[in-house]
Amino acid sequence: MEVPVRYFPGLFLAVFLSACGDDDSATQQLTAAQETVRDVPAGELIGSVGPRGAHQWLAVPFAEPPVGELRWRAPQAMSRWTGTLQALEHGSACVQPDALSMGKGIDGIYGDEDCLTLSIYSPPKSASEAKDAKLPVMVWIHGGGNVVGEASTYDGGDLAMTQDVVVVTVQYRLGPLGWFHHQELNGANASLEDHSGNYGTLDTIAALKWVQENIAGFGGDAGNVTIFGESAGGENVFALLVSPLADGLFHRAISQSGVAVTTSVDFATETEKKSSHVMAQEMMKAHGLASVPELRSIDAGDVIRAYMTSPDDLMLDTPTNIADGHVLPETPLLEVLEAGEFNKVPTILGTTRDEFKLFMAQNPTYVDRYLGFWMYHKNPERYERDAYYGSTQWRIGGAAAPARVMDSPVYVYRFDWDNIGKPLWMDLPGIFGAAHAFELPFLFPSLDLGPLTSVMAGGDDEQGRQFLSQAMMNYWGNFAHHGDPNKGKPVPASWQRWDSDQQLLVLDDDSSGGIRSGSETATIESLIAQLAEDERFESDQGRCELFEELSNFRNWSFLIREHGDSLGCGG
């Protein structure tokens, strides 16, 4: 078999570096290269030193490429590779719409099907030192609606260096390539995993298995693994909490702005307008195919395009985390948690205060743009009113509701920081507030959020921002080490476990009250009652329009849909 270019003998790299000259820089490069050589069960590989000083190994494959006959099948374990893997550069993102790639995609599509890789960041250690280090491992699952995103966005070097942990960032199949449930797709002899439709979920499980088998060589403790993720990554953390296939693969969990929800098989296959039955027929007709399995022959980009309504689509209307009864329980996720039938580990759950505002800011119903960029509210009172209901629903579904039923140690937070800049006098603090994903740069300080990066750094309290960032990294790091965010590195306030008092930790800078204790008493029932009595609505029609928007947001209808009759809006 021909050896891929990225698999060269380690000696080749050493000779190449030594030939670069006798100056100190070449010597340092050679020393660093030698120190990152690892021989683990998966194979030998060599890494580099990242910008934060951490050792890093990028785009390490953890499963066979899911291409050809392996599309829409459970990930397949890899045989040990030959030669030395040059884990020096980020690999391809998984196939997705081009909206976030800054023009790097082709014909509206970004990424490649050969994308099942992970990256590892650790404090600098030699191979012999790493074997005895037994550092906590933090496995990051990126967000993006399970439709977009990639591991390379997140540099785990800061967390690795400041918290003395090994950070692993994982890629998984996205959109309809990651979740597609159709009974005709695989034959009668296929596994239950193949039939599940949960290929993206199974990818994260495969990555955790790889970590169990290989992470000791990088200084990690396979007996102390924390999974953490944001948005869809947080939803995937919930999925792993209830998946029997993930039992024993992790020991702590953090869901940031995830929601405790799975999708029923009926909804995924028939009910939803982009269900697998409908989309399979459309794609077969478009490509002149006679059977569902033949869909494996079409270009991966064409699968994504079939779900796009316009070339600039960011999110695709595709079901994810399907309650198939094998990978994920058939019972709704909250009910599984309430029954105690989940992987019981210490857990952190949290949201931002103004989750909904990030999406409202992109909605012309709420916000206008002058000259394409200058943003302003159309109706500030309506904006704050609707943002309150959308964000409160998110806080309930993502933190309060699961925390109330979980019989394992749970810590809850709310991120309130909103001290962002006001370029050209725009009221961006009002438009965004403490919006969805705004906590991410505090945990990944080098994170690039595009135009929002400079806005978030443009507030008037840089010292306070840095203090909050360090405090959050310490809480997360302490939790990874001890299962308790208070033990370990110093933190500015005690974080009480969620109990009958429904306590949470508010994360903010000193100019707005600082890091402090709070509570979350809202329930879906109380929110609906408040909506029914809210006099800021001029008519029941406006009330029902908001109810419909909240019911349909990201297919979270399970949260409030059953309460429509009490509002006069239908169930």
Coordinates of C-alpha atoms in Angstrom, one line a residue:
M1 CA 0.0 0.0 0.0
E2 CA 1.3 3.5 -0.9
V3 CA 2.2 5.5 2.2
P4 CA 0.5 8.9 2.3
V5 CA 2.7 12.0 2.1
R6 CA 2.0 12.9 5.7
Y7 CA 3.6 9.6 7.0
F8 CA 7.3 10.0 6.7
P9 CA 9.9 8.3 8.8
G10 CA 10.8 10.4 11.9
L11 CA 14.5 10.3 10.9
F12 CA 13.7 12.2 7.7
L13 CA 12.4 15.2 9.7
A14 CA 15.3 15.1 12.1
V15 CA 17.8 15.2 9.2
F16 CA 15.8 18.0 7.5
L17 CA 15.8 20.2 10.6
S18 CA 19.5 19.6 11.3
A19 CA 20.2 20.7 7.7
C20 CA 18.6 24.0 8.3
G21 CA 21.7 25.4 9.9
D22 CA 23.6 25.4 13.2
D23 CA 21.9 28.5 14.7
D24 CA 19.9 28.3 17.9
S25 CA 16.6 28.4 16.1
A26 CA 17.4 25.2 14.2
T27 CA 18.6 23.5 17.4
Q28 CA 15.4 24.5 19.2
Q29 CA 13.3 23.2 16.3
L30 CA 15.1 19.9 16.4
T31 CA 14.7 19.6 20.1
A32 CA 11.0 20.5 20.0
A33 CA 10.5 18.0 17.2
Q34 CA 12.2 15.2 19.1
E35 CA 10.3 15.9 22.3
T36 CA 6.9 15.6 20.5
V37 CA 7.6 12.1 19.0
R38 CA 5.1 9.6 20.4
D39 CA 4.7 5.9 19.8
V40 CA 1.2 5.0 20.8
P41 CA -1.1 2.0 19.9
A42 CA -2.5 4.0 16.9
G43 CA 1.1 4.5 15.5
E44 CA 4.1 6.8 15.7
L45 CA 3.6 10.5 15.3
I46 CA 5.4 13.8 15.7
G47 CA 4.0 17.2 16.6
S48 CA 5.1 20.7 17.2
V49 CA 5.1 23.5 19.7
G50 CA 2.1 25.8 19.5
P51 CA 1.9 29.5 20.0
R52 CA 1.0 29.1 23.7
G53 CA 4.0 26.9 24.3
A54 CA 2.0 23.7 24.4
H55 CA 2.9 20.6 22.6
Q56 CA 0.4 19.9 19.9
W57 CA -0.5 17.1 17.5
L58 CA -2.9 18.2 14.8
A59 CA -5.4 16.3 12.7
V60 CA -4.7 12.9 14.0
P61 CA -7.1 10.3 12.4
F62 CA -9.2 8.3 14.9
A63 CA -11.3 6.3 12.4
E64 CA -11.2 5.3 8.8
P65 CA -12.4 8.0 6.3
P66 CA -16.2 7.6 6.1
V67 CA -16.2 7.7 2.3
G68 CA -17.6 5.4 -0.4
E69 CA -19.3 2.4 1.2
L70 CA -18.5 3.8 4.7
R71 CA -20.7 6.9 4.2
W72 CA -23.7 6.6 6.5
R73 CA -22.2 3.8 8.5
A74 CA -20.7 3.6 12.0
P75 CA -17.1 4.8 12.1
Q76 CA -14.6 2.0 11.5
A77 CA -11.6 1.6 13.8
M78 CA -8.2 2.2 12.0
S79 CA -5.3 -0.3 11.9
R80 CA -2.0 1.0 13.2
W81 CA -0.5 3.3 10.6
T82 CA 3.0 2.8 9.2
G83 CA 5.7 5.3 9.3
T84 CA 5.6 8.5 11.4
L85 CA 2.5 10.7 11.1
Q86 CA 3.4 14.3 10.6
A87 CA 0.7 15.8 12.8
L88 CA 1.8 19.4 12.1
E89 CA -1.2 21.0 10.3
H90 CA -4.9 21.1 10.8
G91 CA -6.9 18.8 8.5
S92 CA -10.0 19.3 6.5
A93 CA -13.3 20.3 8.2
C94 CA -16.2 17.9 7.7
V95 CA -18.4 18.8 4.7
Q96 CA -20.7 21.8 5.4
P97 CA -22.1 24.9 3.9
D98 CA -19.5 27.5 3.0
A99 CA -21.0 30.3 5.2
L100 CA -18.4 30.3 8.0
S101 CA -15.2 29.4 6.0
M102 CA -14.4 33.0 4.9
G103 CA -14.5 32.0 1.2
K104 CA -12.3 28.9 1.5
G105 CA -15.0 26.6 0.2
I106 CA -15.8 25.7 -3.4
D107 CA -19.3 26.2 -5.0
G108 CA -20.9 26.9 -1.7
I109 CA -19.4 23.8 0.1
Y110 CA -16.5 23.7 2.5
G111 CA -14.6 20.7 3.9
D112 CA -14.1 17.1 3.0
E113 CA -15.6 13.7 3.9
D114 CA -12.2 12.5 5.1
C115 CA -12.4 14.5 8.3
L116 CA -12.5 12.2 11.3
T117 CA -9.5 13.6 13.1
L118 CA -8.7 15.0 16.5
S119 CA -6.1 17.4 17.8
I120 CA -4.2 17.1 21.0
Y121 CA -2.7 19.9 23.2
S122 CA -0.6 19.1 26.3
P123 CA 1.9 20.9 28.6
P124 CA 5.4 20.3 27.1
K125 CA 6.9 17.0 28.3
S126 CA 9.2 14.4 26.8
A127 CA 7.8 11.0 25.9
S128 CA 9.1 9.5 29.0
E129 CA 7.7 12.2 31.2
A130 CA 4.3 12.0 29.5
K131 CA 4.0 8.3 30.3
D132 CA 3.8 9.0 34.1
A133 CA 2.0 12.4 34.0
K134 CA -1.6 11.2 34.3
L135 CA -3.1 14.6 33.6
P136 CA -6.8 15.1 33.3
V137 CA -8.1 15.0 29.7
M138 CA -10.6 17.5 28.4
V139 CA -12.3 16.5 25.1
W140 CA -13.9 19.5 23.3
I141 CA -16.9 19.0 21.0
H142 CA -17.4 22.1 18.8
G143 CA -20.7 23.7 18.1
G144 CA -22.4 25.0 15.0
G145 CA -25.9 23.5 15.0
N146 CA -24.4 20.1 14.1
V147 CA -24.2 21.5 10.6
V148 CA -21.0 23.7 10.6
G149 CA -17.8 24.1 12.6
E150 CA -14.4 22.5 12.9
A151 CA -11.8 21.6 15.5
S152 CA -9.2 24.0 14.2
T153 CA -11.1 27.0 15.4
Y154 CA -10.2 26.1 19.0
D155 CA -6.6 26.2 20.2
G156 CA -6.5 24.1 23.4
G157 CA -3.0 25.4 24.2
D158 CA -4.2 28.0 26.8
L159 CA -6.2 25.5 28.8
A160 CA -3.4 22.9 28.6
M161 CA -0.8 25.4 29.8
T162 CA -2.8 27.2 32.5
Q163 CA -4.7 24.2 33.9
D164 CA -2.1 21.4 33.5
V165 CA -4.5 19.3 31.4
V166 CA -4.5 17.5 28.1
V167 CA -7.0 19.0 25.7
V168 CA -8.4 17.1 22.7
T169 CA -10.6 18.8 20.1
V170 CA -12.7 16.5 18.0
Q171 CA -14.3 16.6 14.5
Y172 CA -17.4 14.6 13.6
R173 CA -19.7 14.3 10.6
L174 CA -22.2 17.1 10.2
G175 CA -25.6 17.7 8.9
P176 CA -27.2 15.0 6.8
L177 CA -23.9 13.2 6.5
G178 CA -23.8 12.9 10.3
W179 CA -27.5 12.2 10.9
F180 CA -29.6 10.4 8.4
H181 CA -32.0 7.6 9.4
H182 CA -33.5 5.6 6.6
Q183 CA -34.5 1.9 6.9
E184 CA -33.5 1.2 3.2
L185 CA -30.0 2.7 3.6
N186 CA -28.2 -0.4 5.0
G187 CA -28.9 -4.1 4.5
A188 CA -30.4 -6.6 6.9
N189 CA -26.9 -7.7 8.0
A190 CA -25.8 -4.2 9.0
S191 CA -25.2 -3.4 12.7
L192 CA -27.6 -1.5 14.9
E193 CA -25.1 1.3 14.9
D194 CA -25.3 1.4 11.1
H195 CA -29.1 1.5 11.2
S196 CA -29.2 4.2 13.9
G197 CA -28.7 7.2 11.7
N198 CA -26.5 8.7 14.5
Y199 CA -23.2 8.8 12.6
G200 CA -22.1 12.1 14.1
T201 CA -22.8 10.8 17.6
L202 CA -21.0 7.6 16.9
D203 CA -18.0 9.6 15.7
T204 CA -17.7 11.3 19.1
I205 CA -17.9 7.9 20.8
A206 CA -15.2 6.6 18.5
A207 CA -13.0 9.6 19.4
L208 CA -13.5 8.8 23.1
K209 CA -12.5 5.2 22.5
W210 CA -9.3 6.4 20.7
V211 CA -8.6 8.6 23.7
Q212 CA -9.0 5.7 26.1
E213 CA -6.5 3.6 24.1
N214 CA -3.9 6.3 23.2
I215 CA -4.0 9.4 25.5
A216 CA -1.5 8.0 28.1
G217 CA 1.2 8.5 25.5
F218 CA 0.5 12.3 25.5
G219 CA 0.4 12.6 29.3
G220 CA -3.3 12.1 29.7
D221 CA -5.2 9.9 32.3
A222 CA -7.7 7.7 30.5
G223 CA -9.5 7.3 33.9
N224 CA -10.2 11.1 34.1
V225 CA -11.8 12.4 31.0
T226 CA -14.1 15.4 30.9
I227 CA -16.3 16.0 27.8
F228 CA -17.3 19.6 27.1
G229 CA -18.9 21.4 24.3
E230 CA -20.9 24.5 23.4
S231 CA -24.3 24.9 21.6
A232 CA -24.7 21.8 19.4
G233 CA -21.5 20.5 21.1
G234 CA -23.4 20.9 24.4
E235 CA -26.4 19.0 23.0
N236 CA -23.9 16.3 22.0
V237 CA -22.6 16.2 25.5
F238 CA -26.2 15.5 26.7
A239 CA -26.4 12.8 24.0
L240 CA -23.3 11.1 25.4
L241 CA -24.7 11.4 28.9
V242 CA -27.6 9.2 27.9
S243 CA -26.0 6.9 25.4
P244 CA -25.3 3.4 26.8
L245 CA -22.5 3.1 24.2
A246 CA -20.6 6.0 25.9
D247 CA -20.7 4.4 29.4
G248 CA -17.2 4.4 31.0
L249 CA -15.6 6.6 28.3
F250 CA -15.8 9.8 30.3
H251 CA -15.9 10.8 33.9
R252 CA -17.1 14.4 34.0
A253 CA -19.3 16.5 31.6
I254 CA -19.8 20.2 30.8
S255 CA -22.6 21.4 28.5
Q256 CA -22.4 25.0 27.5
S257 CA -25.6 26.4 26.0
G258 CA -26.7 22.9 24.9
V259 CA -30.3 21.8 25.3
A260 CA -31.4 18.4 26.6
V261 CA -33.2 17.2 23.5
T262 CA -33.2 14.3 21.0
T263 CA -35.2 13.8 17.8
S264 CA -37.8 11.1 17.5
V265 CA -37.4 8.6 14.6
D266 CA -40.8 9.5 13.2
F267 CA -39.8 13.2 13.1
A268 CA -36.4 12.4 11.5
T269 CA -37.8 10.1 8.9
E270 CA -41.3 11.3 8.0
T271 CA -42.7 14.2 9.9
E272 CA -40.1 16.9 9.4
K273 CA -40.1 18.7 6.0
K274 CA -36.5 17.8 5.5
S275 CA -37.0 14.2 6.8
S276 CA -34.8 11.4 5.4
H277 CA -37.7 9.9 3.4
V278 CA -38.5 13.2 1.6
M279 CA -34.8 14.1 1.0
A280 CA -33.8 10.6 -0.2
Q281 CA -36.5 10.7 -2.9
E282 CA -35.5 14.3 -3.9
M283 CA -31.8 13.3 -4.2
M284 CA -32.5 10.1 -6.1
K285 CA -34.7 11.9 -8.6
A286 CA -32.1 14.7 -9.1
H287 CA -29.3 12.2 -9.7
G288 CA -31.3 9.5 -11.6
L289 CA -30.8 6.8 -8.9
A290 CA -33.0 3.8 -8.4
S291 CA -32.3 2.9 -4.7
V292 CA -31.4 4.6 -1.5
P293 CA -28.0 2.9 -1.0
E294 CA -27.0 4.4 -4.4
L295 CA -26.9 7.8 -2.7
R296 CA -23.4 6.9 -1.5
S297 CA -22.2 7.4 -5.1
I298 CA -23.1 11.1 -5.3
D299 CA -20.8 13.9 -4.3
A300 CA -20.9 14.8 -0.6
G301 CA -21.4 18.5 -1.5
D302 CA -24.5 17.6 -3.4
V303 CA -25.9 15.9 -0.3
I304 CA -25.4 19.2 1.6
R305 CA -26.8 21.3 -1.3
A306 CA -30.0 19.3 -1.4
Y307 CA -30.8 20.7 2.1
M308 CA -29.8 24.3 1.3
T309 CA -32.6 26.8 0.4
S310 CA -30.1 29.4 -0.8
P311 CA -26.3 29.6 -1.5
D312 CA -25.6 31.6 1.6
D313 CA -27.4 29.2 4.0
L314 CA -25.6 28.7 7.3
M315 CA -27.9 26.3 9.2
L316 CA -29.6 23.3 7.5
D317 CA -33.0 22.1 8.6
T318 CA -31.9 18.5 9.3
P319 CA -32.7 16.4 12.4
T320 CA -29.8 15.4 14.7
N321 CA -29.3 13.1 17.7
I322 CA -32.0 10.7 16.7
A323 CA -33.7 8.6 19.4
D324 CA -33.1 5.3 17.6
G325 CA -33.3 3.0 20.7
H326 CA -29.7 1.8 20.5
V327 CA -27.3 4.6 20.3
L328 CA -29.7 7.0 22.0
P329 CA -32.8 6.0 24.1
E330 CA -36.2 6.2 22.5
T331 CA -37.5 8.0 25.5
P332 CA -37.2 11.8 25.4
L333 CA -33.9 12.9 26.9
L334 CA -35.2 14.8 29.9
E335 CA -37.3 11.7 30.9
V336 CA -34.2 9.5 30.6
L337 CA -32.4 11.9 33.0
E338 CA -35.3 11.9 35.4
A339 CA -35.4 8.1 35.4
G340 CA -31.7 8.1 36.4
E341 CA -30.9 6.0 33.3
F342 CA -27.8 7.9 32.2
N343 CA -24.1 8.0 32.7
K344 CA -23.9 9.5 36.1
V345 CA -20.9 11.8 36.4
P346 CA -20.3 15.2 37.9
T347 CA -21.7 17.7 35.5
I348 CA -21.6 21.5 34.7
L349 CA -24.6 23.0 32.9
G350 CA -24.9 26.6 31.8
T351 CA -26.0 29.2 29.4
T352 CA -25.5 32.8 28.6
R353 CA -28.0 35.4 29.9
D354 CA -29.0 36.6 26.4
E355 CA -28.7 33.4 24.3
F356 CA -31.4 34.5 21.9
K357 CA -29.9 37.8 21.0
L358 CA -27.2 36.4 18.7
F359 CA -29.9 35.1 16.4
M360 CA -32.2 38.1 16.7
A361 CA -29.3 40.3 15.7
Q362 CA -29.3 38.5 12.4
N363 CA -33.0 38.7 11.9
P364 CA -34.3 41.7 9.8
T365 CA -37.6 41.5 11.8
Y366 CA -35.7 42.9 14.7
V367 CA -32.5 44.6 13.4
D368 CA -31.8 46.8 10.4
R369 CA -28.4 47.4 8.9
Y370 CA -27.4 50.7 7.3
L371 CA -24.8 50.5 4.5
G372 CA -24.7 46.8 5.2
F373 CA -23.0 47.0 8.6
W374 CA -24.3 49.7 10.9
M375 CA -26.9 47.9 13.1
Y376 CA -29.8 49.4 15.0
H377 CA -32.9 48.1 16.7
K378 CA -36.2 48.5 14.9
N379 CA -38.1 48.4 18.1
P380 CA -35.9 48.3 21.3
E381 CA -38.8 47.4 23.6
R382 CA -40.0 44.5 21.5
Y383 CA -36.4 43.4 21.1
E384 CA -35.8 43.2 24.8
R385 CA -39.2 41.5 25.4
D386 CA -38.7 38.8 22.8
A387 CA -35.1 38.3 23.8
Y388 CA -36.2 37.7 27.4
Y389 CA -38.6 34.9 26.5
G390 CA -36.2 33.2 24.0
S391 CA -33.2 33.4 26.3
T392 CA -35.2 32.2 29.4
Q393 CA -36.6 29.2 27.4
W394 CA -33.0 28.4 26.5
R395 CA -31.8 28.7 30.1
I396 CA -34.6 26.4 31.2
G397 CA -34.0 23.7 28.5
G398 CA -30.2 23.9 28.7
A399 CA -29.6 24.1 32.5
A400 CA -32.5 24.4 34.9
A401 CA -34.8 21.6 33.6
P402 CA -32.1 18.9 33.4
A403 CA -30.5 20.1 36.7
R404 CA -33.8 19.6 38.5
V405 CA -34.0 16.0 37.6
M406 CA -30.4 14.7 37.6
D407 CA -29.4 12.7 40.6
S408 CA -25.7 13.3 40.2
P409 CA -23.5 16.3 41.3
V410 CA -24.5 19.2 39.1
Y411 CA -23.1 22.8 39.0
V412 CA -25.0 25.5 37.0
Y413 CA -23.7 28.8 35.7
R414 CA -25.1 31.8 33.8
F415 CA -22.7 34.0 31.8
D416 CA -23.7 37.6 32.1
W417 CA -20.7 39.5 30.7
D418 CA -21.8 42.1 28.2
N419 CA -19.1 44.8 28.4
I420 CA -18.5 44.9 24.6
G421 CA -17.4 47.8 22.4
K422 CA -19.6 50.4 20.7
P423 CA -18.0 51.0 17.3
L424 CA -19.4 54.0 15.5
W425 CA -21.7 54.5 18.5
M426 CA -23.7 51.4 17.7
D427 CA -25.6 50.0 20.7
L428 CA -24.0 46.6 20.4
P429 CA -24.2 45.9 24.2
G430 CA -28.0 46.2 23.8
I431 CA -28.2 44.3 20.5
F432 CA -26.0 41.4 21.7
G433 CA -25.8 41.6 25.5
A434 CA -24.4 38.3 26.9
A435 CA -25.2 36.5 23.7
H436 CA -24.9 32.9 22.6
A437 CA -21.2 31.8 22.3
F438 CA -19.9 34.9 24.0
E439 CA -18.3 32.9 26.8
L440 CA -16.1 31.0 24.3
P441 CA -13.2 33.5 24.1
F442 CA -13.0 33.4 27.9
L443 CA -12.1 29.7 27.8
F444 CA -10.2 29.8 24.5
P445 CA -8.5 33.3 24.6
S446 CA -7.1 33.0 21.1
L447 CA -10.5 32.2 19.5
D448 CA -11.3 34.2 16.4
L449 CA -15.0 35.1 16.2
G450 CA -14.5 37.2 13.0
P451 CA -15.8 40.8 13.2
L452 CA -17.1 40.1 16.8
T453 CA -13.6 39.5 18.0
S454 CA -12.6 43.1 18.0
V455 CA -16.0 44.2 19.3
M456 CA -15.8 41.9 22.3
A457 CA -12.3 43.2 23.0
G458 CA -13.4 46.8 22.6
G459 CA -15.1 47.2 26.0
D460 CA -13.7 49.6 28.7
D461 CA -12.5 47.0 31.2
E462 CA -9.7 44.8 29.6
Q463 CA -8.4 44.0 33.1
G464 CA -11.8 42.8 34.2
R465 CA -12.2 40.7 31.0
Q466 CA -8.8 39.0 31.6
F467 CA -9.7 38.4 35.3
L468 CA -13.0 36.7 34.3
S469 CA -11.2 34.6 31.6
Q470 CA -8.7 33.3 34.1
A471 CA -11.4 32.6 36.7
M472 CA -13.4 30.6 34.2
M473 CA -10.4 28.6 33.0
N474 CA -9.6 27.9 36.7
Y475 CA -13.2 26.7 37.4
W476 CA -13.2 24.5 34.3
G477 CA -9.7 23.2 35.1
N478 CA -10.5 22.5 38.7
F479 CA -13.6 20.5 37.6
A480 CA -11.5 18.4 35.2
H481 CA -9.0 17.6 38.0
H482 CA -11.4 17.0 40.9
G483 CA -15.0 16.9 39.7
D484 CA -15.5 20.1 41.8
P485 CA -14.9 23.5 40.3
N486 CA -13.8 24.9 43.7
K487 CA -10.9 22.5 44.4
G488 CA -7.5 23.3 43.0
K489 CA -6.5 26.7 41.6
P490 CA -7.9 29.8 43.4
V491 CA -11.3 31.0 42.3
P492 CA -13.0 34.3 43.3
A493 CA -16.2 32.8 44.6
S494 CA -17.5 29.5 45.9
W495 CA -19.6 27.7 43.3
Q496 CA -22.4 25.9 45.1
R497 CA -23.9 22.7 43.8
W498 CA -27.4 22.9 42.4
D499 CA -29.9 21.8 45.0
S500 CA -33.4 22.6 46.2
D501 CA -32.4 26.3 46.3
Q502 CA -31.6 26.1 42.6
Q503 CA -28.3 27.9 43.0
L504 CA -26.1 28.9 40.2
L505 CA -22.9 30.9 39.6
V506 CA -23.2 34.2 37.8
L507 CA -20.1 34.9 35.7
D508 CA -19.5 38.6 35.1
D509 CA -16.9 41.3 35.6
D510 CA -16.7 43.6 38.7
S511 CA -18.3 46.5 36.9
S512 CA -21.6 44.5 36.7
G513 CA -21.6 42.7 40.0
G514 CA -18.7 40.3 39.5
I515 CA -18.7 36.5 40.0
R516 CA -21.4 35.7 42.5
S517 CA -24.1 33.3 43.5
G518 CA -27.6 33.5 41.9
S519 CA -30.6 31.3 41.3
E520 CA -32.8 30.2 38.4
T521 CA -36.4 29.5 39.5
A522 CA -38.1 29.8 36.0
T523 CA -39.9 26.8 34.6
I524 CA -41.6 26.4 31.3
E525 CA -44.9 26.6 33.1
S526 CA -44.0 29.9 34.8
L527 CA -42.7 31.3 31.6
I528 CA -45.9 30.5 29.7
A529 CA -48.0 32.0 32.5
Q530 CA -45.8 35.2 32.3
L531 CA -46.2 35.2 28.5
A532 CA -50.0 34.9 28.9
E533 CA -50.2 37.9 31.2
D534 CA -47.5 40.2 29.6
E535 CA -49.2 43.5 28.8
R536 CA -46.4 44.6 26.5
F537 CA -48.1 42.6 23.8
E538 CA -50.6 44.7 21.9
S539 CA -52.6 41.7 20.8
D540 CA -52.9 37.9 21.2
Q541 CA -51.7 37.6 17.6
G542 CA -48.3 39.1 18.6
R543 CA -48.2 36.7 21.6
C544 CA -48.9 33.7 19.4
E545 CA -46.4 34.8 16.8
L546 CA -43.6 34.8 19.5
F547 CA -44.9 31.4 20.8
E548 CA -44.7 30.0 17.3
E549 CA -41.1 31.3 16.9
L550 CA -40.0 29.8 20.2
S551 CA -41.7 26.5 19.5
N552 CA -39.9 26.1 16.1
F553 CA -36.5 27.4 17.2
R554 CA -34.0 24.6 16.4
N555 CA -36.7 22.0 16.6
W556 CA -37.1 22.6 20.4
S557 CA -40.9 22.3 20.2
F558 CA -40.9 19.7 23.0
L559 CA -40.2 22.6 25.4
I560 CA -43.4 24.6 25.1
R561 CA -45.5 23.3 22.2
E562 CA -47.9 21.5 24.5
H563 CA -48.7 24.8 26.2
G564 CA -50.2 26.5 23.1
D565 CA -53.8 25.8 24.1
S566 CA -53.4 27.7 27.4
L567 CA -52.3 30.8 25.4
G568 CA -55.1 30.4 22.8
C569 CA -52.4 29.6 20.2
G570 CA -53.1 25.9 19.6
G571 CA -51.1 22.9 20.8

